[in-house]
Structures are given as C-alpha cells and as structure tokens.
PDB file of C-alpha atoms in Angstrom:
ATOM      1  CA  UNK A   1      -6.289  57.458 -54.322  1.00 46.00           C
ATOM      2  CA  UNK A   2      -7.199  54.263 -52.487  1.00 66.00           C
ATOM      3  CA  UNK A   3      -6.892  54.358 -48.717  1.00 84.00           C
ATOM      4  CA  UNK A   4      -4.129  52.332 -47.069  1.00 91.00           C
ATOM      5  CA  UNK A   5      -5.309  49.028 -45.613  1.00 93.00           C
ATOM      6  CA  UNK A   6      -5.006  48.724 -41.843  1.00 93.00           C
ATOM      7  CA  UNK A   7      -3.344  45.685 -40.270  1.00 92.00           C
ATOM      8  CA  UNK A   8      -5.815  43.973 -37.932  1.00 90.00           C
ATOM      9  CA  UNK A   9      -4.420  40.438 -37.539  1.00 89.00           C
ATOM     10  CA  UNK A  10      -2.770  38.581 -34.661  1.00 90.00           C
ATOM     11  CA  UNK A  11      -0.022  36.896 -36.673  1.00 92.00           C
ATOM     12  CA  UNK A  12       2.666  38.044 -39.092  1.00 95.00           C
ATOM     13  CA  UNK A  13       5.282  36.221 -41.158  1.00 96.00           C
ATOM     14  CA  UNK A  14       8.688  37.799 -41.769  1.00 95.00           C
ATOM     15  CA  UNK A  15       9.454  36.696 -45.322  1.00 94.00           C
ATOM     16  CA  UNK A  16      13.188  36.238 -44.855  1.00 90.00           C
ATOM     17  CA  UNK A  17      15.851  33.612 -44.201  1.00 86.00           C
ATOM     18  CA  UNK A  18      18.446  36.266 -43.282  1.00 83.00           C
ATOM     19  CA  UNK A  19      18.974  36.082 -39.508  1.00 85.00           C
ATOM     20  CA  UNK A  20      20.122  39.691 -39.251  1.00 80.00           C
ATOM     21  CA  UNK A  21      17.021  40.988 -41.018  1.00 81.00           C
ATOM     22  CA  UNK A  22      14.727  38.661 -39.063  1.00 88.00           C
ATOM     23  CA  UNK A  23      16.055  39.970 -35.745  1.00 87.00           C
ATOM     24  CA  UNK A  24      15.834  43.606 -36.828  1.00 81.00           C
ATOM     25  CA  UNK A  25      12.295  43.327 -38.263  1.00 86.00           C
ATOM     26  CA  UNK A  26      11.081  41.232 -35.326  1.00 88.00           C
ATOM     27  CA  UNK A  27      12.314  43.945 -32.952  1.00 85.00           C
ATOM     28  CA  UNK A  28      10.371  46.578 -34.874  1.00 83.00           C
ATOM     29  CA  UNK A  29       7.076  44.675 -34.821  1.00 86.00           C
ATOM     30  CA  UNK A  30       7.260  42.876 -31.481  1.00 83.00           C
ATOM     31  CA  UNK A  31       4.871  45.284 -29.691  1.00 86.00           C
ATOM     32  CA  UNK A  32       2.426  45.453 -32.592  1.00 88.00           C
ATOM     33  CA  UNK A  33       1.687  41.805 -33.367  1.00 91.00           C
ATOM     34  CA  UNK A  34       0.938  38.881 -31.025  1.00 90.00           C
ATOM     35  CA  UNK A  35       2.681  36.149 -33.037  1.00 93.00           C
ATOM     36  CA  UNK A  36       5.655  36.640 -35.331  1.00 94.00           C
ATOM     37  CA  UNK A  37       7.099  33.833 -37.450  1.00 93.00           C
ATOM     38  CA  UNK A  38       9.889  33.845 -39.998  1.00 92.00           C
ATOM     39  CA  UNK A  39       9.813  32.144 -43.367  1.00 92.00           C
ATOM     40  CA  UNK A  40      12.836  30.181 -42.178  1.00 89.00           C
ATOM     41  CA  UNK A  41      10.967  28.907 -39.101  1.00 90.00           C
ATOM     42  CA  UNK A  42       7.986  27.880 -41.237  1.00 92.00           C
ATOM     43  CA  UNK A  43      10.168  26.146 -43.813  1.00 90.00           C
ATOM     44  CA  UNK A  44       8.970  28.369 -46.651  1.00 91.00           C
ATOM     45  CA  UNK A  45      10.919  28.361 -49.893  1.00 87.00           C
ATOM     46  CA  UNK A  46      13.197  31.344 -50.465  1.00 85.00           C
ATOM     47  CA  UNK A  47      12.038  32.795 -53.815  1.00 86.00           C
ATOM     48  CA  UNK A  48      14.277  33.963 -56.621  1.00 84.00           C
ATOM     49  CA  UNK A  49      14.440  37.746 -56.582  1.00 85.00           C
ATOM     50  CA  UNK A  50      13.610  38.588 -60.183  1.00 88.00           C
ATOM     51  CA  UNK A  51      12.471  42.191 -59.690  1.00 91.00           C
ATOM     52  CA  UNK A  52      14.344  45.148 -61.139  1.00 93.00           C
ATOM     53  CA  UNK A  53      13.799  47.391 -58.087  1.00 95.00           C
ATOM     54  CA  UNK A  54      13.811  47.038 -54.302  1.00 95.00           C
ATOM     55  CA  UNK A  55      10.015  47.558 -54.372  1.00 96.00           C
ATOM     56  CA  UNK A  56       9.403  44.770 -56.896  1.00 97.00           C
ATOM     57  CA  UNK A  57      11.535  42.298 -54.939  1.00 95.00           C
ATOM     58  CA  UNK A  58       9.972  43.179 -51.576  1.00 96.00           C
ATOM     59  CA  UNK A  59       6.464  42.745 -52.975  1.00 97.00           C
ATOM     60  CA  UNK A  60       7.372  39.451 -54.656  1.00 96.00           C
ATOM     61  CA  UNK A  61       8.747  38.000 -51.408  1.00 95.00           C
ATOM     62  CA  UNK A  62       5.885  39.274 -49.241  1.00 96.00           C
ATOM     63  CA  UNK A  63       3.185  37.969 -51.568  1.00 96.00           C
ATOM     64  CA  UNK A  64       4.679  34.486 -51.944  1.00 95.00           C
ATOM     65  CA  UNK A  65       5.184  34.083 -48.187  1.00 96.00           C
ATOM     66  CA  UNK A  66       1.698  35.390 -47.417  1.00 96.00           C
ATOM     67  CA  UNK A  67       0.025  32.948 -49.788  1.00 95.00           C
ATOM     68  CA  UNK A  68       2.199  30.021 -48.690  1.00 95.00           C
ATOM     69  CA  UNK A  69       1.498  30.597 -44.979  1.00 95.00           C
ATOM     70  CA  UNK A  70      -2.059  31.937 -45.461  1.00 96.00           C
ATOM     71  CA  UNK A  71      -1.093  34.793 -43.142  1.00 95.00           C
ATOM     72  CA  UNK A  72      -0.065  38.411 -43.660  1.00 96.00           C
ATOM     73  CA  UNK A  73       3.638  38.670 -44.437  1.00 96.00           C
ATOM     74  CA  UNK A  74       6.221  41.408 -44.240  1.00 95.00           C
ATOM     75  CA  UNK A  75       9.190  41.474 -46.612  1.00 95.00           C
ATOM     76  CA  UNK A  76      12.117  43.791 -46.905  1.00 90.00           C
ATOM     77  CA  UNK A  77      14.357  44.278 -49.879  1.00 92.00           C
ATOM     78  CA  UNK A  78      17.240  46.522 -49.126  1.00 92.00           C
ATOM     79  CA  UNK A  79      20.746  47.216 -50.173  1.00 94.00           C
ATOM     80  CA  UNK A  80      23.664  49.549 -50.569  1.00 97.00           C
ATOM     81  CA  UNK A  81      23.805  52.036 -53.424  1.00 97.00           C
ATOM     82  CA  UNK A  82      27.258  53.514 -54.088  1.00 98.00           C
ATOM     83  CA  UNK A  83      27.091  56.665 -56.196  1.00 97.00           C
ATOM     84  CA  UNK A  84      30.474  56.248 -57.901  1.00 97.00           C
ATOM     85  CA  UNK A  85      29.468  52.706 -58.915  1.00 96.00           C
ATOM     86  CA  UNK A  86      26.282  53.888 -60.642  1.00 95.00           C
ATOM     87  CA  UNK A  87      24.153  52.628 -57.762  1.00 96.00           C
ATOM     88  CA  UNK A  88      25.775  49.192 -57.461  1.00 96.00           C
ATOM     89  CA  UNK A  89      25.576  46.815 -55.715  1.00 96.00           C
ATOM     90  CA  UNK A  90      21.934  47.963 -55.326  1.00 96.00           C
ATOM     91  CA  UNK A  91      19.391  45.159 -55.659  1.00 94.00           C
ATOM     92  CA  UNK A  92      22.309  42.753 -56.067  1.00 92.00           C
ATOM     93  CA  UNK A  93      23.757  43.633 -52.636  1.00 91.00           C
ATOM     94  CA  UNK A  94      23.292  40.137 -51.182  1.00 84.00           C
ATOM     95  CA  UNK A  95      24.384  38.401 -54.376  1.00 84.00           C
ATOM     96  CA  UNK A  96      27.620  40.411 -54.396  1.00 85.00           C
ATOM     97  CA  UNK A  97      28.439  38.410 -51.278  1.00 73.00           C
ATOM     98  CA  UNK A  98      28.583  35.218 -53.329  1.00 76.00           C
ATOM     99  CA  UNK A  99      27.344  31.775 -52.348  1.00 79.00           C
ATOM    100  CA  UNK A 100      27.576  31.011 -49.518  1.00 78.00           C
ATOM    101  CA  UNK A 101      27.212  34.677 -48.602  1.00 79.00           C
ATOM    102  CA  UNK A 102      30.472  36.274 -47.572  1.00 87.00           C
ATOM    103  CA  UNK A 103      30.011  39.976 -46.875  1.00 90.00           C
ATOM    104  CA  UNK A 104      33.690  40.429 -46.072  1.00 92.00           C
ATOM    105  CA  UNK A 105      34.385  39.550 -49.694  1.00 93.00           C
ATOM    106  CA  UNK A 106      31.510  41.784 -50.846  1.00 94.00           C
ATOM    107  CA  UNK A 107      32.851  44.765 -48.892  1.00 95.00           C
ATOM    108  CA  UNK A 108      36.303  44.188 -50.356  1.00 94.00           C
ATOM    109  CA  UNK A 109      34.724  44.182 -53.829  1.00 94.00           C
ATOM    110  CA  UNK A 110      33.060  47.560 -53.153  1.00 96.00           C
ATOM    111  CA  UNK A 111      36.377  49.060 -52.046  1.00 95.00           C
ATOM    112  CA  UNK A 112      38.262  47.521 -54.972  1.00 95.00           C
ATOM    113  CA  UNK A 113      35.768  48.887 -57.516  1.00 94.00           C
ATOM    114  CA  UNK A 114      35.923  52.348 -55.957  1.00 95.00           C
ATOM    115  CA  UNK A 115      39.666  52.165 -56.748  1.00 88.00           C
ATOM    116  CA  UNK A 116      40.615  55.224 -54.761  1.00 75.00           C
ATOM    117  CA  UNK A 117      37.686  57.342 -55.982  1.00 90.00           C
ATOM    118  CA  UNK A 118      37.223  60.545 -53.986  1.00 93.00           C
ATOM    119  CA  UNK A 119      33.446  60.162 -54.289  1.00 97.00           C
ATOM    120  CA  UNK A 120      32.589  57.908 -51.344  1.00 97.00           C
ATOM    121  CA  UNK A 121      28.890  58.810 -51.187  1.00 98.00           C
ATOM    122  CA  UNK A 122      26.466  55.944 -50.643  1.00 98.00           C
ATOM    123  CA  UNK A 123      22.983  55.241 -49.373  1.00 98.00           C
ATOM    124  CA  UNK A 124      21.198  52.370 -47.726  1.00 97.00           C
ATOM    125  CA  UNK A 125      17.759  51.860 -49.298  1.00 97.00           C
ATOM    126  CA  UNK A 126      14.867  49.752 -48.038  1.00 95.00           C
ATOM    127  CA  UNK A 127      11.488  48.795 -49.486  1.00 97.00           C
ATOM    128  CA  UNK A 128       9.168  47.268 -46.866  1.00 96.00           C
ATOM    129  CA  UNK A 129       6.102  45.417 -48.139  1.00 97.00           C
ATOM    130  CA  UNK A 130       3.126  44.093 -46.200  1.00 97.00           C
ATOM    131  CA  UNK A 131       1.026  41.535 -48.057  1.00 97.00           C
ATOM    132  CA  UNK A 132      -2.222  39.785 -47.233  1.00 96.00           C
ATOM    133  CA  UNK A 133      -3.193  36.304 -48.540  1.00 96.00           C
ATOM    134  CA  UNK A 134      -5.774  37.897 -50.869  1.00 95.00           C
ATOM    135  CA  UNK A 135      -2.920  39.607 -52.732  1.00 95.00           C
ATOM    136  CA  UNK A 136      -3.297  43.128 -51.357  1.00 96.00           C
ATOM    137  CA  UNK A 137       0.097  44.798 -50.789  1.00 97.00           C
ATOM    138  CA  UNK A 138       1.200  48.013 -49.125  1.00 97.00           C
ATOM    139  CA  UNK A 139       4.814  49.135 -49.687  1.00 97.00           C
ATOM    140  CA  UNK A 140       6.826  51.873 -47.996  1.00 97.00           C
ATOM    141  CA  UNK A 141      10.356  53.015 -48.773  1.00 96.00           C
ATOM    142  CA  UNK A 142      13.165  54.422 -46.616  1.00 96.00           C
ATOM    143  CA  UNK A 143      16.571  55.811 -47.482  1.00 97.00           C
ATOM    144  CA  UNK A 144      19.539  56.994 -45.435  1.00 96.00           C
ATOM    145  CA  UNK A 145      22.465  58.848 -46.969  1.00 97.00           C
ATOM    146  CA  UNK A 146      26.074  58.409 -45.947  1.00 98.00           C
ATOM    147  CA  UNK A 147      29.481  57.365 -47.208  1.00 97.00           C
ATOM    148  CA  UNK A 148      31.769  54.362 -47.527  1.00 97.00           C
ATOM    149  CA  UNK A 149      34.634  54.084 -45.051  1.00 96.00           C
ATOM    150  CA  UNK A 150      37.604  51.713 -45.154  1.00 95.00           C
ATOM    151  CA  UNK A 151      38.711  49.499 -43.487  1.00 95.00           C
ATOM    152  CA  UNK A 152      35.519  47.927 -42.064  1.00 96.00           C
ATOM    153  CA  UNK A 153      34.753  48.881 -38.468  1.00 96.00           C
ATOM    154  CA  UNK A 154      32.611  47.175 -35.841  1.00 95.00           C
ATOM    155  CA  UNK A 155      30.972  43.789 -35.347  1.00 92.00           C
ATOM    156  CA  UNK A 156      27.426  44.588 -34.161  1.00 90.00           C
ATOM    157  CA  UNK A 157      25.671  44.872 -37.511  1.00 83.00           C
ATOM    158  CA  UNK A 158      25.372  42.651 -40.580  1.00 86.00           C
ATOM    159  CA  UNK A 159      25.879  42.921 -44.323  1.00 90.00           C
ATOM    160  CA  UNK A 160      27.618  46.147 -45.342  1.00 95.00           C
ATOM    161  CA  UNK A 161      27.126  47.833 -41.943  1.00 95.00           C
ATOM    162  CA  UNK A 162      30.892  47.863 -41.115  1.00 97.00           C
ATOM    163  CA  UNK A 163      31.702  50.156 -44.072  1.00 97.00           C
ATOM    164  CA  UNK A 164      28.706  52.522 -43.911  1.00 97.00           C
ATOM    165  CA  UNK A 165      28.891  55.862 -42.120  1.00 97.00           C
ATOM    166  CA  UNK A 166      25.520  57.613 -42.016  1.00 96.00           C
ATOM    167  CA  UNK A 167      25.654  61.352 -42.640  1.00 96.00           C
ATOM    168  CA  UNK A 168      26.585  63.243 -39.485  1.00 94.00           C
ATOM    169  CA  UNK A 169      27.875  60.142 -37.681  1.00 95.00           C
ATOM    170  CA  UNK A 170      31.445  59.100 -36.845  1.00 94.00           C
ATOM    171  CA  UNK A 171      30.608  55.448 -36.137  1.00 96.00           C
ATOM    172  CA  UNK A 172      29.558  52.827 -38.652  1.00 97.00           C
ATOM    173  CA  UNK A 173      26.264  50.945 -38.412  1.00 95.00           C
ATOM    174  CA  UNK A 174      28.308  48.006 -37.090  1.00 95.00           C
ATOM    175  CA  UNK A 175      29.822  50.072 -34.264  1.00 97.00           C
ATOM    176  CA  UNK A 176      26.617  51.458 -32.766  1.00 95.00           C
ATOM    177  CA  UNK A 177      24.229  49.492 -30.577  1.00 92.00           C
ATOM    178  CA  UNK A 178      21.454  47.647 -32.460  1.00 85.00           C
ATOM    179  CA  UNK A 179      18.712  49.699 -30.816  1.00 83.00           C
ATOM    180  CA  UNK A 180      20.371  52.921 -31.987  1.00 89.00           C
ATOM    181  CA  UNK A 181      20.652  51.571 -35.515  1.00 87.00           C
ATOM    182  CA  UNK A 182      17.022  50.417 -35.455  1.00 80.00           C
ATOM    183  CA  UNK A 183      15.987  53.993 -34.629  1.00 86.00           C
ATOM    184  CA  UNK A 184      17.788  55.688 -37.530  1.00 89.00           C
ATOM    185  CA  UNK A 185      18.233  53.125 -40.320  1.00 90.00           C
ATOM    186  CA  UNK A 186      16.670  52.998 -43.784  1.00 92.00           C
ATOM    187  CA  UNK A 187      14.565  50.086 -42.515  1.00 88.00           C
ATOM    188  CA  UNK A 188      13.417  52.178 -39.551  1.00 89.00           C
ATOM    189  CA  UNK A 189      12.350  54.993 -41.865  1.00 93.00           C
ATOM    190  CA  UNK A 190      10.302  52.595 -44.020  1.00 95.00           C
ATOM    191  CA  UNK A 191       8.870  51.067 -40.843  1.00 91.00           C
ATOM    192  CA  UNK A 192       7.783  54.461 -39.502  1.00 92.00           C
ATOM    193  CA  UNK A 193       5.899  55.113 -42.743  1.00 95.00           C
ATOM    194  CA  UNK A 194       4.252  51.675 -42.515  1.00 94.00           C
ATOM    195  CA  UNK A 195       3.416  52.229 -38.856  1.00 91.00           C
ATOM    196  CA  UNK A 196       1.688  55.495 -39.697  1.00 93.00           C
ATOM    197  CA  UNK A 197      -0.144  54.023 -42.666  1.00 93.00           C
ATOM    198  CA  UNK A 198      -1.117  50.492 -41.616  1.00 94.00           C
ATOM    199  CA  UNK A 199      -0.968  50.427 -37.817  1.00 88.00           C
ATOM    200  CA  UNK A 200      -2.028  53.887 -36.636  1.00 77.00           C
ATOM    201  CA  UNK A 201      -5.334  53.883 -34.819  1.00 66.00           C
ATOM    202  CA  UNK A 202      -5.338  50.098 -34.364  1.00 55.00           C
ATOM    203  CA  UNK A 203      -5.403  50.532 -30.580  1.00 46.00           C
TER     204      UNK A 203
END
C-alpha cells in the first residue's frame, strides 16, 4: 500500500462556492496552513458534479480547483442519507434544494417523502479530498448517525442541519454552537483522518 502524501505547502484552496462549507472548512484548517483561499474568492468555475459517490465528486472538485489555481486544493462532498428513502437525497442533497438553492424547500421535501414513516434514521456523510496540481489525491471519509426531526429547529447551521439530530443528542446541528458542531460532525471526522494522514509530523 502506498504511503499517504504529507501536506507541506503554505497555501490551500477550498474548492467550494458554498459559504457555509467555506467557513466550516476554513475553521478546521486555519492553524495548519498560512494562506487559505476559496474557489469563490479566486473566481474558479464551479464544476458539474458528475460522480456517483461522495468520494468521486469530492475528488473531481479538488482536482479541478488544484489544477486551475496551481495550488493544493481541498474539496468536500457531503450530504444527508435518509434510510427510509433508500439513502436519498445522498449525493443529490444540494440539488434537492433547487435553483437557487432553497434548503427550507429541500427539508420539506424530505419530510413529505417520509410521509409519516416511523423509520427516521439518517446519517450525514462526508468525503474530504486533498489534491495537488500534479493530480495526486488523498481522500478521507466521515459519517455521523442520527435521525430526522420535524419541524426544523435552530438557525446556526446550514443545509439540512435544522432537521438532523445526531445520535445521543437532543439538539439539532443548527441549535448547537458552530464550534461544537465542528468537533463532532461528519466533516470533523473526515478532517481528523486527514489530519492524522497528511498533516501529522509536519511540525
């Protein structure tokens, strides 16, 4: 098995135009990298997500941003999987929100399709990819189990956070403080794996 490549650069591009994701990922990496840019700040094109999995989409976005900026790039593809909906909205989580994105409508769609189902189990899933301009990619995945609640609660998160209760919690991701969410989320789990693999021992 090939060894994981270590990150040894000063600059990093967050391959996203989603303000919520940019803030969350920037917070995670702020003490690890000297300069952090977003694809939105650099005016990079937002690619079409043609992958069939979170991993494929994360790698596609990271690679395109890395080559366009000629810098290492980090990309996240994440979403909500609802068990009773056969894993939907899954990789289509953002697209369920329509155009322009309206997550209130997307959350209503989740609840409508559950149609009173007693199975409210769900999971937030994240694939986090780090790509270099030469095409090398490292990807790490995180997952947090929970359930769908209704009606939506809280205003501190983004996306589907107001209807997601992580297992063992009585507040949604949109009710807890951002720093608490950043410590326990699916993105945080993927980040911890990346930190151990690509950043450990960088000093």
